[in-house]
XYZ file of C-alpha atoms in Angstrom:
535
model
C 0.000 0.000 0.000
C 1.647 3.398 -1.333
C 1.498 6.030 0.835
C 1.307 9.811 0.274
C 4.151 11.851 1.818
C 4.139 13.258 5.389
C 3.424 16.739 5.456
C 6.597 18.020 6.885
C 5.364 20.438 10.079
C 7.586 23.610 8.889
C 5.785 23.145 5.699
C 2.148 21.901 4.811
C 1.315 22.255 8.813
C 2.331 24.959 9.207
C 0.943 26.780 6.390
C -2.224 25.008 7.968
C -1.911 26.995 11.243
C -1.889 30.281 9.508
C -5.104 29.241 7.181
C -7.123 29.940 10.100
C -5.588 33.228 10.722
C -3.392 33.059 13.766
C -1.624 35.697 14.707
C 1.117 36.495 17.715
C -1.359 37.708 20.105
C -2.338 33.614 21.373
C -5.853 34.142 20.604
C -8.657 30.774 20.008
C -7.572 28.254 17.338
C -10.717 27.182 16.082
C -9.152 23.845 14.748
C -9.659 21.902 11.460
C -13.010 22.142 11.509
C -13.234 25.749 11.255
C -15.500 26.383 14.386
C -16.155 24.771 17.583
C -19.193 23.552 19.053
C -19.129 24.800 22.292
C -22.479 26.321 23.426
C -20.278 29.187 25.571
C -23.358 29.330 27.917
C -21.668 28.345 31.088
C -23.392 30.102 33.898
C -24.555 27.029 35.540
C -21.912 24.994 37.410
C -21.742 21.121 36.354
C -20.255 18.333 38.910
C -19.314 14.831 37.172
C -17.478 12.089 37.962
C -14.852 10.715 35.603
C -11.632 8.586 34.784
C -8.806 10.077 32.530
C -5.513 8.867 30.572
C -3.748 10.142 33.689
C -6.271 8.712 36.265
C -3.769 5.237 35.760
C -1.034 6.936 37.037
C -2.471 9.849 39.764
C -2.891 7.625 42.848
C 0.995 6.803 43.141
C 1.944 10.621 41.944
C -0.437 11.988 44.642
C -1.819 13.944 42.244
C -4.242 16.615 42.864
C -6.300 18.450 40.509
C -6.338 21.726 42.285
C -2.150 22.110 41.709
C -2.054 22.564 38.092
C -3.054 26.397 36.956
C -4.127 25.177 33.004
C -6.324 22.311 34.508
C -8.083 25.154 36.869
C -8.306 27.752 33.969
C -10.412 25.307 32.241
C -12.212 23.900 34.747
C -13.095 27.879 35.200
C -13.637 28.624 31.720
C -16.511 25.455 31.560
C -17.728 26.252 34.985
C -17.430 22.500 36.060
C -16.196 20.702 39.297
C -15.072 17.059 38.835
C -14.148 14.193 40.851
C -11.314 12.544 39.553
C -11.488 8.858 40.332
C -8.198 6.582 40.498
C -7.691 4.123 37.960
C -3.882 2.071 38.695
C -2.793 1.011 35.523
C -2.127 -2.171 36.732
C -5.057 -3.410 36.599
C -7.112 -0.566 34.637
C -8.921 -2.996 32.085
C -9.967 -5.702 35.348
C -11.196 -2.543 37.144
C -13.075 -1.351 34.265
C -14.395 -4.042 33.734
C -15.795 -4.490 36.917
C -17.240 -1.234 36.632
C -19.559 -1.509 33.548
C -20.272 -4.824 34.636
C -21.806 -3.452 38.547
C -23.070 -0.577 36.588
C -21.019 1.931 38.900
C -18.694 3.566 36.190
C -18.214 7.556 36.123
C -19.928 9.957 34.163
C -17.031 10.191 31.867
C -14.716 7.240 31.696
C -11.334 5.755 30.053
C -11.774 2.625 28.082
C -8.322 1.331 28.321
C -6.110 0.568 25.386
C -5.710 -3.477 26.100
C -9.640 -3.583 26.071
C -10.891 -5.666 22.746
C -13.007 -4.278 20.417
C -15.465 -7.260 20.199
C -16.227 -6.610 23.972
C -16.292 -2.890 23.331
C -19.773 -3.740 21.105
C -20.651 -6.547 23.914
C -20.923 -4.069 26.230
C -22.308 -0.930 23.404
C -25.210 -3.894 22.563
C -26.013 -4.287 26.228
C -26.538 -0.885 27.011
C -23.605 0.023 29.175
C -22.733 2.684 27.296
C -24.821 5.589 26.772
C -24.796 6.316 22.883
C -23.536 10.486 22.293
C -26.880 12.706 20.877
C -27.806 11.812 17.468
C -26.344 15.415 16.024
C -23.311 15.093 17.962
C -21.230 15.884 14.503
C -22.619 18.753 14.001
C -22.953 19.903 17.458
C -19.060 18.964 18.236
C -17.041 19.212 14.715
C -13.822 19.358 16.288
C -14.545 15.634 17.581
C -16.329 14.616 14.746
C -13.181 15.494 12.929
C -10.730 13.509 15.013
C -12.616 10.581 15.250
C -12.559 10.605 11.871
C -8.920 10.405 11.365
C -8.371 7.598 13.847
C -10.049 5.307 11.400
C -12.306 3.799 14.440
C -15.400 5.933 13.670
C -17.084 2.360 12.204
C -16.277 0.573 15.135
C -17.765 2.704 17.866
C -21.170 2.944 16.022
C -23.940 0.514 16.399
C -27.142 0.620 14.815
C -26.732 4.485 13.471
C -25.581 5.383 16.903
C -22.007 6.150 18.532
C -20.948 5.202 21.366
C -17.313 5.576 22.186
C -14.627 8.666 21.075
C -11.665 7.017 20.003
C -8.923 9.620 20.349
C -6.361 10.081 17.624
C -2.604 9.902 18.456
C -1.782 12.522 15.014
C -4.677 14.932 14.403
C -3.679 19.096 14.294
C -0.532 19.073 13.154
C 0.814 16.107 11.217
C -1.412 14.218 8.872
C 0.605 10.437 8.764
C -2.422 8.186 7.161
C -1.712 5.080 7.364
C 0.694 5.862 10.303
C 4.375 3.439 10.574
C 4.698 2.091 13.482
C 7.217 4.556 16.089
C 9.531 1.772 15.938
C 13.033 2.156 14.108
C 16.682 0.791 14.052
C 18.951 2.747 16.857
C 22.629 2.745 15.991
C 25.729 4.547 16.910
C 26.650 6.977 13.777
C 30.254 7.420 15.249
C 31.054 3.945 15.801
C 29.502 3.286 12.244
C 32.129 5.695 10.904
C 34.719 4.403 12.597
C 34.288 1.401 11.182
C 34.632 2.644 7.651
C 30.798 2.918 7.276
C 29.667 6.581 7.352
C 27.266 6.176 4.954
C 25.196 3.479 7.022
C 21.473 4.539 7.460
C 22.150 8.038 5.570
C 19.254 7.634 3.518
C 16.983 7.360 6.366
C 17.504 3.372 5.774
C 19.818 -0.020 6.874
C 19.139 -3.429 5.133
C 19.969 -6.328 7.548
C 22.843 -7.370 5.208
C 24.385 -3.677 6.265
C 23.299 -4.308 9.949
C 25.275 -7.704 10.155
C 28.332 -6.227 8.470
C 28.037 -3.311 11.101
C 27.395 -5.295 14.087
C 30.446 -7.287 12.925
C 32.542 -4.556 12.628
C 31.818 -2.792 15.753
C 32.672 -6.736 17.517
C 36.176 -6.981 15.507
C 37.247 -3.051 16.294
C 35.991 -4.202 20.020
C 33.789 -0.780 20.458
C 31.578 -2.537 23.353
C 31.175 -4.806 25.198
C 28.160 -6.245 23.760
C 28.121 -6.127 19.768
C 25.076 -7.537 18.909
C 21.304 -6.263 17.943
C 20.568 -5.827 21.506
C 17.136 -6.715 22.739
C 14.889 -9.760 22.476
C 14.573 -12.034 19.801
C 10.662 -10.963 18.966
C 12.278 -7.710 18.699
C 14.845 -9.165 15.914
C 11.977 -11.006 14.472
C 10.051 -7.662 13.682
C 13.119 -6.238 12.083
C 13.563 -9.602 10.001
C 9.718 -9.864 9.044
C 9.850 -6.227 7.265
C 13.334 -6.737 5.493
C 11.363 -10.000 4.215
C 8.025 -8.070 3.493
C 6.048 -9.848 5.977
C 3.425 -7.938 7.710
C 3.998 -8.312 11.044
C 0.234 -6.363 12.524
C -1.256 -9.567 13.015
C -1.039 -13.792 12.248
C -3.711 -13.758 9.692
C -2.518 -12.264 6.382
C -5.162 -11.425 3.798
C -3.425 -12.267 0.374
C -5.460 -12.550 -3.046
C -6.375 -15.682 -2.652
C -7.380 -15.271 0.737
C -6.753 -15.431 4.749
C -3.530 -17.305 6.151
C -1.831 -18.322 9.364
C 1.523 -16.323 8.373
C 3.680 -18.524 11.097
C 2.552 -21.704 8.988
C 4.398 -20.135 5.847
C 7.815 -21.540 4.660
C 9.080 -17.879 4.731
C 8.341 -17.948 8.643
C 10.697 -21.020 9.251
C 13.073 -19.237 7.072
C 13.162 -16.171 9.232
C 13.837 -18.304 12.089
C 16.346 -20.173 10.727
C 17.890 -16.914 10.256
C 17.151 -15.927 13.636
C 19.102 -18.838 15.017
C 22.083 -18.645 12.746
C 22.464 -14.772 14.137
C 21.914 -15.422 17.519
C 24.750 -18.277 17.187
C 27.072 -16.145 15.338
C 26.801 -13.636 17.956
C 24.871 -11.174 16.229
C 22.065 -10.970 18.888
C 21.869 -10.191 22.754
C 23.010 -13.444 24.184
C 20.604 -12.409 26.707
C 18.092 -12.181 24.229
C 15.814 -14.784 26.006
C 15.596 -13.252 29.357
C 16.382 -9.243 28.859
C 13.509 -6.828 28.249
C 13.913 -3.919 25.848
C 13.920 -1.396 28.155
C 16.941 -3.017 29.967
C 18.597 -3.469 26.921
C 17.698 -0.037 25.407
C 19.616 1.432 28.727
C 22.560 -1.335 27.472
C 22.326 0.639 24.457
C 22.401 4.173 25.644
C 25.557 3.499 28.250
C 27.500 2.202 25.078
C 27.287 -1.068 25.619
C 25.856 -2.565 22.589
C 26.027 -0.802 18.924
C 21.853 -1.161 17.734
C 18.322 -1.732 18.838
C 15.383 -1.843 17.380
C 12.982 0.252 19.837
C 10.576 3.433 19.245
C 11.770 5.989 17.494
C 9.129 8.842 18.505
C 10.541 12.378 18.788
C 9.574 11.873 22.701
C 11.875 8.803 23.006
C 14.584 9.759 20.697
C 14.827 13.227 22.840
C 14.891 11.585 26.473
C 17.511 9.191 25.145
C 19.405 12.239 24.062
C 18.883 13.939 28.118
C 20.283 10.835 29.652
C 23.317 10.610 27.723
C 24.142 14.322 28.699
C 22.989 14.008 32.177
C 25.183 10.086 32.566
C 28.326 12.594 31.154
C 27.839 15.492 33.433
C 26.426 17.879 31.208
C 22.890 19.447 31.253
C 20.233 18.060 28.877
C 19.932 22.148 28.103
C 23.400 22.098 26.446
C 22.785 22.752 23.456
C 26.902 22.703 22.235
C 26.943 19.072 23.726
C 23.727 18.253 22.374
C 24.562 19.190 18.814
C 27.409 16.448 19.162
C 25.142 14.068 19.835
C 23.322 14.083 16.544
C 26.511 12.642 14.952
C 26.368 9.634 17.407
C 23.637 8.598 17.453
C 21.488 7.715 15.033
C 17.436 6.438 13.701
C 16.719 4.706 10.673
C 14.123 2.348 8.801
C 14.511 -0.883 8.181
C 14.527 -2.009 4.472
C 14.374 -5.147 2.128
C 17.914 -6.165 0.320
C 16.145 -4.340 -3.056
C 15.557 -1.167 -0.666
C 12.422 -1.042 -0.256
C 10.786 0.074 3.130
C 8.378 -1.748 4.381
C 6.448 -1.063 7.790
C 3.599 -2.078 9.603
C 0.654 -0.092 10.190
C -0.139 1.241 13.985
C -3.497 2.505 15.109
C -4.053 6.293 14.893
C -5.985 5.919 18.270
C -5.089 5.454 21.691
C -7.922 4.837 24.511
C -11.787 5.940 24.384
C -13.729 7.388 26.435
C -17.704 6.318 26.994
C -20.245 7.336 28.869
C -22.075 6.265 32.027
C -25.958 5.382 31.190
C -26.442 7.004 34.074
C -24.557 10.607 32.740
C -27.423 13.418 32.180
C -27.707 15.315 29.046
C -26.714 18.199 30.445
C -23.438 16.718 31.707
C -22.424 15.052 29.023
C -23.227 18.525 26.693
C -20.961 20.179 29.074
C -17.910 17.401 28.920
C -18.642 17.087 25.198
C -17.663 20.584 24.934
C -14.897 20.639 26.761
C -13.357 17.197 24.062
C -14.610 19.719 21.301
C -12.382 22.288 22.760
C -9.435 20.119 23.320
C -9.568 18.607 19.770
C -8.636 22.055 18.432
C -5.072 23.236 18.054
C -5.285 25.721 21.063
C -6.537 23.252 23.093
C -3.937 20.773 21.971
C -1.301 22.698 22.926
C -2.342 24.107 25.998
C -2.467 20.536 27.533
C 1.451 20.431 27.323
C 2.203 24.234 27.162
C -0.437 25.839 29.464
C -2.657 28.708 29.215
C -2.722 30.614 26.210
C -1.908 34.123 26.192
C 0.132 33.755 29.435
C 2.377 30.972 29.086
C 2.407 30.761 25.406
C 0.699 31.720 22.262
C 0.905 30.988 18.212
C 3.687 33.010 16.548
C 2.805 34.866 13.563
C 4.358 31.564 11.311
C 1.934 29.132 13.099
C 5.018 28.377 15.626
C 4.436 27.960 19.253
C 5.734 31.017 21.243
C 6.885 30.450 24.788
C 5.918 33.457 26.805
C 6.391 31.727 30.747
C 9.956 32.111 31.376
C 10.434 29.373 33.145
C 8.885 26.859 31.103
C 11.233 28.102 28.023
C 14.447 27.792 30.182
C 13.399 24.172 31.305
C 13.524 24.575 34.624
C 10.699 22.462 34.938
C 8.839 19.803 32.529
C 6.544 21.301 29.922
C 3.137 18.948 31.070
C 0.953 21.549 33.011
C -2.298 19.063 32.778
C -2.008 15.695 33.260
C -5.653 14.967 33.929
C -6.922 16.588 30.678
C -4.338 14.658 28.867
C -6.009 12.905 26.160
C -8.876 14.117 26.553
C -9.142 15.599 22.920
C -5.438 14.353 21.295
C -2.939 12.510 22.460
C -0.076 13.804 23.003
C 2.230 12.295 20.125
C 0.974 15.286 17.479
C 1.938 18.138 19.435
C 5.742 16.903 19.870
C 5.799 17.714 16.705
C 4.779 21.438 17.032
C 8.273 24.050 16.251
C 9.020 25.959 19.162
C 6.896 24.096 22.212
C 9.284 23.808 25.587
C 10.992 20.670 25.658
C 11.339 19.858 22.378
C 14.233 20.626 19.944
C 13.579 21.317 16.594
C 16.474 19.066 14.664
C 15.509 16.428 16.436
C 11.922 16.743 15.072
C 12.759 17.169 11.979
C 15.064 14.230 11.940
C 12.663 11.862 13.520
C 10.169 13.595 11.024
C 12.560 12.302 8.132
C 12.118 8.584 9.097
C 8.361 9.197 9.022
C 8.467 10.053 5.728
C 10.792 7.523 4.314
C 8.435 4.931 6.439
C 5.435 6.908 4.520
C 7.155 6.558 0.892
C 7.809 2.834 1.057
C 4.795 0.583 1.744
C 2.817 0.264 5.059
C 0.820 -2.740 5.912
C -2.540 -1.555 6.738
C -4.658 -2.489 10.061
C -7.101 -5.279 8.777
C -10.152 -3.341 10.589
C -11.901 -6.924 9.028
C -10.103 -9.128 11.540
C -9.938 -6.198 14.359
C -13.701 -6.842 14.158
C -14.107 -10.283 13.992
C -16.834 -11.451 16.960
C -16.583 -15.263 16.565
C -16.017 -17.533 19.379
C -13.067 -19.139 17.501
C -11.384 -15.498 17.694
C -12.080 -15.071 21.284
C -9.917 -18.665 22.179
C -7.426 -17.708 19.846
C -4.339 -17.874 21.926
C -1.067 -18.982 20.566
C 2.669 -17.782 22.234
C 4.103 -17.774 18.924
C 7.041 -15.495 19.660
C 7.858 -17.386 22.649
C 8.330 -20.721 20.900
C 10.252 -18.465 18.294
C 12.662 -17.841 21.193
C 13.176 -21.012 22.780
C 14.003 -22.595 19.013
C 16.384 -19.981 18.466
C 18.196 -20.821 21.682
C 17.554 -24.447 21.348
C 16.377 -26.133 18.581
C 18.644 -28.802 16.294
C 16.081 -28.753 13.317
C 14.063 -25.586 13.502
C 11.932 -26.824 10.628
C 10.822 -30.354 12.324
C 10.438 -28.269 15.450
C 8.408 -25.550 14.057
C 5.927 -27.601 12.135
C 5.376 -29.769 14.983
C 4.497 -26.530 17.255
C 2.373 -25.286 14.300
C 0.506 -28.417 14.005
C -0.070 -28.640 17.529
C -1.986 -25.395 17.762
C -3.517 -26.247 14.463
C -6.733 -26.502 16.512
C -6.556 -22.753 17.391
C -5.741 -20.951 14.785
C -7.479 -23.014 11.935
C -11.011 -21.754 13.144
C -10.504 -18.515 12.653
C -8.956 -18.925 9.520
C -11.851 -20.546 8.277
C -13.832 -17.558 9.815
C -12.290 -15.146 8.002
C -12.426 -17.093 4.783
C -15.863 -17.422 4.762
C-alpha cells in the first residue's frame, strides 16, 4: 500500500496553522473544523465524575487536581467541578471491567487501550454505554473530525448510533495516514564511521545485510562490550519480518487468494532459521531470552551494545538524548553538547535487500472514552464541549504548554511562542495538565509542534525524516476486518508464537521439524478462525 508523503510540520502544517488566521497575540484556534461547538453558555456549574488517561497513574503521583493552573483555567472557563477517580494502571482494564459490569462507572470514563473491540460492542449492545446525541457531529465538529482520522469511527457505532470517542494519536498538526509504526533501528553513527561505514542509514535506511556487516565490525574493532542487535529475539523477528516483506500487525494475512496463518508459511521457518544462525554467530543479545527492551535499550544508551530496534518517537529519541548528557555530566539544556550528539547517534528504517521500506501499520488511536448510562444530558453537553475544545489546536497545545496568552501563544508563522519564562528555560517539565491529557489528542501530534518547551527542533525534523521515508515505502494496513471479527473461535485464539520463536532460536537442532510440529499442535486454534475469516 503506497502512501502519500508526510506533510513536513515547517511546511504543509504549518501553512495550515496560519489558514485559520493566527496571529502572535495567542488568541482561540478554532481547529480543522473551522468552528467549535461549544455552546459558551456556562453560567450554571456542572459536577461529574470521571476517569482520565492520567487517572492510571495519579494515585501513586499523589496527584491533585487543584495544583495545576491550566487544569483550573479550564475547569473555570466550563464552569465544572469534577471528581477525579483513580484508575492504577495495573489493573485498569480488570477494574473497568468491573465497573460496567456493577453498573457503577463515572460519568465520563477511560476505556483502556488493552480492552478488545469485540467486547467494546458486547458491552455498546447491552446498554452500558450511553450512545452520544444523534447530532453530535454537528454539534461537536472538532470531535467529529478527530474521530474521523483515527479510522475507528465504524467501530464505535452501532445501529446508526455512537458510542465511544476514540482519540487520535496525530490529528492538528501532522497528517501520517496510514501511520508506521514509532519503531526504528537505533545505531551509533560514530562507531559506524569508525568502522569505515559513514554512509550506514544516511538515507533514512539499513538493510539487515548492512546491519550484520556493522554489528560485525563494531565486535572486531571491540567498540563494546556487547556487539550484537541488543534486545529480544521478537524484537529481531520484527526487524527480520519487514526486510522479508512480511506484515507483522497480526497472524492472519489477507493475500489474493485469501486469509492465512503467516507462522505456517515456509518464509516464517526461514526467518527463524535466520534468527538462530544470528543469535549463534553472535549477532544478537546473548541475553536475548531473558532481557527486556527497556533493559537493553539502557545497554544501548551506556555504550554497551552498537543497535536496537525500539521506538523511534521524537519523545523517546529526545529523552535518550537527556540521559546521555545528564550520565556525562552535562545538562540536557546544552545545546553545544547536544549538537554532538546528533553525529552519534542515530534512527533509521529498516529495508528489504532491493531497498524497499516496508512497515507495519499502527493505530491512529489510543484509549476511548464512553459514557455512564447514568450521565445526564446536560453533563455530558458540558464534557462534550470541553473534548470539542481540546480537539482544536489551542486546546492541543495548551495541555502540554499551558494557558494561552500567558504561558504561550501561536507566533505569527503558526510556531508555538513560549511566553512563561520558566517553562522556556526548562527549569521544569513542559506537562501543566495531566488529567486533561487525552482528553481531545494525544499527546504524540503536538511533539511535533516548532518551538513548544521541551522539544528541539532538529531532532523533530530528523525523527520527522524517518516518518516520511516509512510513509514513501509501503505500510501494511490495520485489517479493521479481523480487528472486528466477533466469533467464538477469535475469542480462544491464543497462541505464544514469539515465545516458541525464542526457545528454538536458543535451542532447537532442526528448527523446521520443530516448528511444524508446534504449528501443528496449535492447528486446533488458529485453523477456526482462519476458516472464519475465509468465509
Amino acid at each position: 500500500m503506497k502512501k502519500n508523503l508526510v506533510k513536513r510540520l515547517l511546511a504543509g502544517a504549518l501553512a495550515l496553522c496560519m489558514a485559520v488566521g493566527l496571529a502572535g497575540c495567542g488568541g482561540d484556534d478554532s481547529g480543522k473544523s473551522g468552528g467549535s461547538g461549544t455552546s459558551g453558555d456556562y453560567s450554571e456549574t456542572v459536577s461529574f465524575s470521571a476517569t482520565s488517561w492520567y487517572s492510571m497513574y495519579m494515585a501513586d503521583a499523589g496527584y491533585d487536581l487543584e495544583s495545576e493552573a491550566y487544569t483550573q483555567w479550564v475547569m473555570d472557563k466550563f464552569n465544572v467541578e469534577i471528581d477525579a477517580w483513580s484508575l492504577p494502571s495495573s489493573n485498569a482494564l480488570a477494574t473497568t471491567r468491573l465497573w460496567l459490569n456493577g453498573s457503577n462507572v463515572p460519568d465520563m470514563f477511560i476505556v483502556p487501550y488493552g480492552m478488545p473491540v469485540t467486547e467494546l460492542r458486547q458491552y455498546m449492545n447491552l446498554g452500558m454505554l450511553q450512545p452520544l446525541p444523534e447530532d453530535w457531529k454537528e454539534k461537536w465538529p472538532n470531535i467529529a473530525d478527530m474521530v474521523a482520522a483515527t479510522g475507528y469511527e465504524g467501530v464505535v457505532e452501532m445501529n446508526g448510533r455512537t458510542y465511544a470517542i476514540p482519540h487520535a494519536t496525530f490529528y492538528n498538526f501532522t497528517d501520517i495516514d496510514p501511520l508506521p509504526r514509532h519503531k526504528s533501528i537505533h545505531f551509533r553513527k560514530d562507531w559506524a564511521e569508525q568502522v569505515g561505514m559513514s554512509d550506514l542509514g544516511a538515507n533514512g535506511t539499513i538493510k539487515v545485510s548492512e546491519l550484520k556487516e556493522y554489528i560485525q565490525k563494531v565486535s572486531d574493532a571491540g567498540l563494546c562490550s556487547k556487539p550484537c542487535l541488543a534486545g529480544t529475539v521478537s524484537g529481531a523477528l520484527e526487524v527480520f519480518k519487514l526486510s522479508a516483506g512480511i506484515d507483522g500487525t497480526s497472524d492472519f494475512t489477507k493475500t489474493d487468494s485469501g486469509y492465512v496463518w503467516t507462522p505456517a508459511t515456509d518464509e516464517y521457518i526461514d526467518l527463524i532459521e535466520m534468527l538462530q544462525e544470528w543469535y549463534k554467530g553472535g549477532l544478537l543479545d546473548p541475553d536475548a531470552y531473558v532481557t527486556d527492551v527497556e533493559t537493553a535499550f539502557e545497554e544501548y544508551k551506556n555504550g554497551l551494545s552498537p543497535a536496537i530496534y525500539y521506538s523511534g518517537g521524537v519523545g523517546n529519541y529526545q529523552d535518550m538524548l537527556s540521559d546521555v548528557l545528564k550520565r556525562n555530566g552535562y545538562s540536557p539544556n546544552n545545546t553545544e553538547e547536544r549538537e554532538k550528539l546528533y553525529d552519534a547517534y542515530g534512527i533509521a528504517a529498516v529495508a528489504a535487500e532491493d531497498g524497499t521500506v516496508y512497515s507495519d501499520a499502527t493505530d491512529n488511536y489510543y484509549t476511548m472514552t464512553g459514557f455512564s448510562p447514568k450521565c445526564d444530558e446536560a453533563t455530558m453537553v458540558r464534557i462534550l464541549d470541553m473534548i470539542d475544545y481540546f480537539c482544536t489546536k489551542e486546546g492541543q497545545v495548551g495541555v502540554t504548554q499551558g494557558i494561552p496568552g500567558e504561558d504561550w501563544e501561536f507566533a505569527e508563522d503558526g510556531s508555538v511562542k513560549i511566553l512563561n519564562e520558566e517553562l522556556a528555560s526548562g527549569e521544569y517539565e513542559p506537562s501543566p495538565s495531566k488529567f486533561f491529557n487525552v482528553w481531545g489528542t494525544a499527546g504524540d501530534d503536538v511533539a511535533y509542534v516548532p518551538g513548544i518547551a521541551g522539544r528541539y527542533l532538529t531532532e523533530q525534523e530528523m525523527v520527522l525524516d524517518i516518518y516520511e521515508v516509512k510513509s514513501n515505502g509501503t505500510i501494511f494496513p490495520i485489517d479493521m476486518d479481523y480487528v472486528i471479527l466477533d466469533t467464538d473461535a477469535k475469542k480462544n485464539y491464543s497462541i505464544a508464537v514469539t515465545s516458541q520463536v525464542t526457545k528454538l532460536v536458543i535451542s532447537s537442532n532442526n528448527i523446521e521439524k520443530d516448528w511444524k510440529a508446534f504449528v501443528d499442535e496449535y492447528s486446533t486454534i488458529w485453523q477456526p478462525v482462519l476458516d472464519d475469516l475465509n468465509k
